[in-house]
mmCIF file of C-alpha atoms in Angstrom:
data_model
loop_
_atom_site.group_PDB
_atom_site.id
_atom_site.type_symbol
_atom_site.label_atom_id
_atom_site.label_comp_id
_atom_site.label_asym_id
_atom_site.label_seq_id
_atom_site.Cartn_x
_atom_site.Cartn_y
_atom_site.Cartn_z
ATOM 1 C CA UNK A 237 -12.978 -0.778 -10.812
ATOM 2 C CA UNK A 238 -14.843 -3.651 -9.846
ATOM 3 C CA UNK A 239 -12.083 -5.890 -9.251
ATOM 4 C CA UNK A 240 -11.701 -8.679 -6.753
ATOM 5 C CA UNK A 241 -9.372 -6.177 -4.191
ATOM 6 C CA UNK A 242 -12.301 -3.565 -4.468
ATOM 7 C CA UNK A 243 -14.784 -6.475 -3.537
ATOM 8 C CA UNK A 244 -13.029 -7.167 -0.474
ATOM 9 C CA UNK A 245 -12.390 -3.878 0.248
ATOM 10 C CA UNK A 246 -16.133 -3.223 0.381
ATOM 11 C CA UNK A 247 -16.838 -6.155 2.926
ATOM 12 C CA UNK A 248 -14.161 -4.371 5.127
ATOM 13 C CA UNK A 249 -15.145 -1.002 4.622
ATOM 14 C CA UNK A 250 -18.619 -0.706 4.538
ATOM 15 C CA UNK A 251 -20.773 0.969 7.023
ATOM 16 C CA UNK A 252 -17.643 2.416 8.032
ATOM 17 C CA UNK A 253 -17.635 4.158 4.800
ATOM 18 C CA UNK A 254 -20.057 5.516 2.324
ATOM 19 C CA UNK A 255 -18.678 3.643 -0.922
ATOM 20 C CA UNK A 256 -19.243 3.413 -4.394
ATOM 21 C CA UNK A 257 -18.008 1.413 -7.204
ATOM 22 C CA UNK A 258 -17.727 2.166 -11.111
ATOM 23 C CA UNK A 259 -16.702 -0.016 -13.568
ATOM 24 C CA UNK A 260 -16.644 0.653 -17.406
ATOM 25 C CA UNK A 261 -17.848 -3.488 -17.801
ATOM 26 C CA UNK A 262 -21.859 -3.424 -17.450
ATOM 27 C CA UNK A 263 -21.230 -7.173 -16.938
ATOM 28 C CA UNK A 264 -19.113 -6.415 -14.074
ATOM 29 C CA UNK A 265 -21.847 -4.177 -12.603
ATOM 30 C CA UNK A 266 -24.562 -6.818 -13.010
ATOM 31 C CA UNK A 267 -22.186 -9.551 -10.774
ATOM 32 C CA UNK A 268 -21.436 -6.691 -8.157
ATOM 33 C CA UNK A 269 -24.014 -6.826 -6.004
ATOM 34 C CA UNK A 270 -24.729 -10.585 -5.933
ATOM 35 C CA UNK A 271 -20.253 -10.215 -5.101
ATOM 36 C CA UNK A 272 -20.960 -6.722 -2.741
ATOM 37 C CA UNK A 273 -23.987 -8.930 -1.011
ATOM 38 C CA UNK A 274 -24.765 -7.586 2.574
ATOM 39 C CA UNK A 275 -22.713 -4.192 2.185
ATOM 40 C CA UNK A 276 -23.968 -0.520 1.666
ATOM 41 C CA UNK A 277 -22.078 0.190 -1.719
ATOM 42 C CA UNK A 278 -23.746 2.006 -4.418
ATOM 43 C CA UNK A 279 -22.387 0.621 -7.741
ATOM 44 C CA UNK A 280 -22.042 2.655 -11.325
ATOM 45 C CA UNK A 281 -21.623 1.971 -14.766
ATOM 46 C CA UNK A 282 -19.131 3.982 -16.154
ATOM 47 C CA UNK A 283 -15.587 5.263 -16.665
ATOM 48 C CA UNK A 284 -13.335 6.879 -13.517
ATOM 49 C CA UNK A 285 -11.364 8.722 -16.008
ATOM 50 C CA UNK A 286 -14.181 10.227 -17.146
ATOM 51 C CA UNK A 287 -14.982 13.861 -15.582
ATOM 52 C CA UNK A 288 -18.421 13.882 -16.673
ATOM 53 C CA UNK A 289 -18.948 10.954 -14.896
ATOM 54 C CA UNK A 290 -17.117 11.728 -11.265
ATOM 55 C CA UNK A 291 -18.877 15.212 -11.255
ATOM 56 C CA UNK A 292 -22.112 12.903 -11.139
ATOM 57 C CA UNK A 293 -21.224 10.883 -9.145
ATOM 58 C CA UNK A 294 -20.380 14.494 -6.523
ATOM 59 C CA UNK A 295 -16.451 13.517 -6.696
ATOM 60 C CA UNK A 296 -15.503 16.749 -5.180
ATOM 61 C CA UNK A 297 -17.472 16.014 -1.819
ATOM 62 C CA UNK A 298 -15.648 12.632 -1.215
ATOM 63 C CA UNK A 299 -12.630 11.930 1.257
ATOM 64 C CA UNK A 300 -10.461 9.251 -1.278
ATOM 65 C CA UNK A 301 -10.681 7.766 -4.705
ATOM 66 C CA UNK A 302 -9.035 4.108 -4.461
ATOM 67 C CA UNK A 303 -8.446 2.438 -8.440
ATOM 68 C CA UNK A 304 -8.358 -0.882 -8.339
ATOM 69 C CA UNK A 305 -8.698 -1.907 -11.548
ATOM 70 C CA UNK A 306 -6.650 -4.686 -13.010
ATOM 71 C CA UNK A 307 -5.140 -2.253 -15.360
ATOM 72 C CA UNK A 308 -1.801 0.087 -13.718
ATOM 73 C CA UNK A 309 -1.861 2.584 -16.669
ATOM 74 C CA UNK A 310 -5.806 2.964 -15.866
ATOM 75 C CA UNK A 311 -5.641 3.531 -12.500
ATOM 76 C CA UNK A 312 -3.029 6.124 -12.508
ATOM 77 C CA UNK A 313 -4.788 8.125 -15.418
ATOM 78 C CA UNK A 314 -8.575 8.089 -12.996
ATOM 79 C CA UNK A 315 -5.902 9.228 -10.071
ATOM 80 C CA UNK A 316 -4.740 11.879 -11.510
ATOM 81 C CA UNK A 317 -8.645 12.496 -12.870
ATOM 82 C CA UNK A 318 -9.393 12.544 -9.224
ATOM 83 C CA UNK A 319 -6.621 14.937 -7.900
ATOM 84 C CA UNK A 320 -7.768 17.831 -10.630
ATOM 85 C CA UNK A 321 -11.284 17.534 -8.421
ATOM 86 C CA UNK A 322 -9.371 17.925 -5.374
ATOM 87 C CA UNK A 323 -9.735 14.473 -3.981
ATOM 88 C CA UNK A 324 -7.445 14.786 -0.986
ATOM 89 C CA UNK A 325 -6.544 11.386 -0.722
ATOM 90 C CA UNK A 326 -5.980 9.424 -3.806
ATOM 91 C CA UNK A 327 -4.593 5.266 -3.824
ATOM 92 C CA UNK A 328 -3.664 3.201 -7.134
ATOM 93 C CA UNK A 329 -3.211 0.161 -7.483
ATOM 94 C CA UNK A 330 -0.006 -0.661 -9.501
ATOM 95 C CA UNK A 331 0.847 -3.628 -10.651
ATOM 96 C CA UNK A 332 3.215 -3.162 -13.390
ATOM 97 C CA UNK A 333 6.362 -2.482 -11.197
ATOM 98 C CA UNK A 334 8.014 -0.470 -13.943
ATOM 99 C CA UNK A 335 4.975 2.003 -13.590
ATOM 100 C CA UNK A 336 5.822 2.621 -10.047
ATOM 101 C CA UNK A 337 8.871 4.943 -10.310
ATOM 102 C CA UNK A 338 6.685 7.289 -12.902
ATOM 103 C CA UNK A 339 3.504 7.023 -10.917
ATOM 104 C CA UNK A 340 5.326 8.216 -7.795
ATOM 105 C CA UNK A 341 6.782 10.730 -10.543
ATOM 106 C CA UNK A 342 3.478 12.391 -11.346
ATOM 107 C CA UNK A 343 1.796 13.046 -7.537
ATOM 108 C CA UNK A 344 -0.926 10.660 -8.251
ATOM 109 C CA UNK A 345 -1.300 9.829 -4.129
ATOM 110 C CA UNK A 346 -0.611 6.622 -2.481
ATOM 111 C CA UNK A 347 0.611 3.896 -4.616
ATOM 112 C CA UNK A 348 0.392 0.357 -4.007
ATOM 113 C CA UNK A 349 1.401 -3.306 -5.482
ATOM 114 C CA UNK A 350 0.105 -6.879 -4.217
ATOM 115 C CA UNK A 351 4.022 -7.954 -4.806
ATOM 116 C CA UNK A 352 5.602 -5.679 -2.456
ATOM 117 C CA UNK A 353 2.704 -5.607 0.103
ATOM 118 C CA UNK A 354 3.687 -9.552 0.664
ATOM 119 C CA UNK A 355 6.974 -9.165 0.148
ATOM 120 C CA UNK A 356 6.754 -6.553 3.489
ATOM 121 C CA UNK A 357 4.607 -8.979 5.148
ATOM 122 C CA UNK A 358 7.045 -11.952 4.695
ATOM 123 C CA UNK A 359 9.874 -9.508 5.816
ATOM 124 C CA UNK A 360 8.081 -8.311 9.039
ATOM 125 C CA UNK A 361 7.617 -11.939 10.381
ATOM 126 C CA UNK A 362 10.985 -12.887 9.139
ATOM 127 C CA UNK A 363 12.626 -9.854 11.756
ATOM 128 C CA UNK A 364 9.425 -10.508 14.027
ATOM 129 C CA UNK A 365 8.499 -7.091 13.936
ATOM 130 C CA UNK A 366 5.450 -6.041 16.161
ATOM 131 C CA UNK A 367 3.149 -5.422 13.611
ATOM 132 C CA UNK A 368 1.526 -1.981 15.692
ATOM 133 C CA UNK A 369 4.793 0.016 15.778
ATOM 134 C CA UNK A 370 6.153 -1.376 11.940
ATOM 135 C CA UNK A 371 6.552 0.629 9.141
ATOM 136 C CA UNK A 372 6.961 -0.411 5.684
ATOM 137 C CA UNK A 373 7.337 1.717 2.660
ATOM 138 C CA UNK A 374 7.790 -0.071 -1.110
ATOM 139 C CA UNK A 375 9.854 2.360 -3.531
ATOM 140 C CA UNK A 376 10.438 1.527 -6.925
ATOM 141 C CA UNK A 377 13.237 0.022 -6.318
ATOM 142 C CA UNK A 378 13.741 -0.800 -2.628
ATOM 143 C CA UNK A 379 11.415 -1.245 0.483
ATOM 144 C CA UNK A 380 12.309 1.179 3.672
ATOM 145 C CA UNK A 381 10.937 -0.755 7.194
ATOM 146 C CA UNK A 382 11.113 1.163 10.385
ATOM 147 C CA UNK A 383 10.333 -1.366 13.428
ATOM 148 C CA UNK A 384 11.075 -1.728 16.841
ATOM 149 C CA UNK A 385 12.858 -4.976 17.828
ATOM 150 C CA UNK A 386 11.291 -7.132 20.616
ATOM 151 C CA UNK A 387 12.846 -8.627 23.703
ATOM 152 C CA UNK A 388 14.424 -12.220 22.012
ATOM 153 C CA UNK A 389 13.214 -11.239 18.652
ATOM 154 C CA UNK A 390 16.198 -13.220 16.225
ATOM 155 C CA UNK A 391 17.982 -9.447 15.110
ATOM 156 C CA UNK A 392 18.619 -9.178 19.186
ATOM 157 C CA UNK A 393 20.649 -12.177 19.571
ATOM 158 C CA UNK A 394 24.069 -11.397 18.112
ATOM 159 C CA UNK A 395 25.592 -8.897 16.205
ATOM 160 C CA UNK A 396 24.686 -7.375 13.320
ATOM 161 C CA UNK A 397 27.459 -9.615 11.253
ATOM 162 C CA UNK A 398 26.626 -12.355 12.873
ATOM 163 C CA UNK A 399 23.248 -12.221 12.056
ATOM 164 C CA UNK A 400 23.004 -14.253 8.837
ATOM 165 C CA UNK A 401 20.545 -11.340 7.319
ATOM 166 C CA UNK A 402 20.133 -11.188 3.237
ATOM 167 C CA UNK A 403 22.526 -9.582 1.073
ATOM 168 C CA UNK A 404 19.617 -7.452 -0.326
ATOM 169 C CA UNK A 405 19.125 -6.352 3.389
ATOM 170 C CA UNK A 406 20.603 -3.593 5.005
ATOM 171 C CA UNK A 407 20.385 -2.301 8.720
ATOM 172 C CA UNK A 408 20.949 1.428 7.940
ATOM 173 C CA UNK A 409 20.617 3.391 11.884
ATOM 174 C CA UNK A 410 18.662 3.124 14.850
ATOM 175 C CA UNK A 411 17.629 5.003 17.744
ATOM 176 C CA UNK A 412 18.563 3.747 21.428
ATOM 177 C CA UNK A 413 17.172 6.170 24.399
ATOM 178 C CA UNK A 414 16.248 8.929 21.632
ATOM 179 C CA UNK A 415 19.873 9.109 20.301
ATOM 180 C CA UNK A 416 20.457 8.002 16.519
ATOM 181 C CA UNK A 417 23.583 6.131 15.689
ATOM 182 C CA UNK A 418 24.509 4.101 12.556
ATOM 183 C CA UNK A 419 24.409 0.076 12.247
ATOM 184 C CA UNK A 420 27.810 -1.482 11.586
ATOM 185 C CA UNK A 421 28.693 -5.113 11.653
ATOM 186 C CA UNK A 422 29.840 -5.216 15.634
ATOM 187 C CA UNK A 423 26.465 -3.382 16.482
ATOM 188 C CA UNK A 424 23.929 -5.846 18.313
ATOM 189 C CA UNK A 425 20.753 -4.592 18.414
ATOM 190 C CA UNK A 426 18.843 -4.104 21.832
ATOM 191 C CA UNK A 427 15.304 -4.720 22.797
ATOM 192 C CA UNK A 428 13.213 -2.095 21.893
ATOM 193 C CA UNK A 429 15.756 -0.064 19.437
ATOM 194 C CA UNK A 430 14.037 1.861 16.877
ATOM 195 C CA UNK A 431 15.567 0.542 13.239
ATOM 196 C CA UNK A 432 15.784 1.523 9.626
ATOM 197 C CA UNK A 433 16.159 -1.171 7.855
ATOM 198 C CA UNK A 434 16.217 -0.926 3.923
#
């Protein structure tokens, strides 16, 4: 797809990456490279879903397959086109968060939604996680962040029921000098604890 967040992703990624785009709009394709200006991205009219069309285009000889259309149901259907050529890393783009539960359902690869990526991003600078040792994993239906708290970081500075955190938050374990232990309310978290937080 053609799409604004496949755009981008080609002004980050190329000549780091040998990329191509196809979209299924031959308007699209026209604006592409006047959009794609200054990066090495070859650019296709046609459908993803279509097999006729990735065996063309040599789908079998590439490392991913990202779809980025603006349409969930499409990207998960060229997904799963591109794991039956055995596309060892596939990504969708999912937008329609009732589509995430049955997309994770059917093995399509990665998944990923614009929603929940920000909504990790707020919640990392909210616990002033250290963005090179974070983790953040959206579900369906809850996100999972694994982090390691930072000397005077807010969580350090009382204890966990003391701490004022969301309802919708919960400090599951953590791991202090390679021992695990669960989080109750009397736990205060110490400088460079590993935590689950869900």
């Amino acid at each position: 797809g053609g799409s604004r967040i496949a755009v981008r992703l080609a002004h980050m990624a190329s000549g780091e990456y040998d990329l191509t785009i196809i979209d299924d709009n031959i308007d699209v394709c026209r604006r592409l490279p006047e959009k794609c200006s200054g990066c090495d991205v070859h650019i296709i009219h046609g459908d993803a879903r279509n097999n006729d069309v990735l065996t063309e285009e040599n789908i079998e000889a590439m490392d991913a397959f990202v779809a980025l259309t603006d349409f969930s149901e499409t990207n998960i259907l060229a997904c799963l086109t591109a794991k039956e050529f055995h596309v060892n890393k596939t990504i969708a783009e999912v937008e329609n968060i009732q589509f995430i539960s049955e997309a994770e359902g059917l093995n399509i690869g990665t998944v990923i939604n614009k929603k929940l990526l920000a909504s990790s991003k707020i919640f990392q600078l909210l616990l002033d996680a250290d963005e090179s040792s974070s983790k953040f994993m959206a579900l369906a239906d809850a996100e999972v962040a694994e982090l390691d708290a930072r000397p005077g970081s807010r969580i350090t500075k009382a204890k966990v029921m003391d701490l004022k955190l969301s309802h919708d938050m919960t400090i599951a374990g953590l791991i202090r000098d390679g021992k695990g232990m669960l989080v109750e309310g009397r736990t205060q978290i110490q400088p460079g604890d590993h935590v689950v937080v869900f």
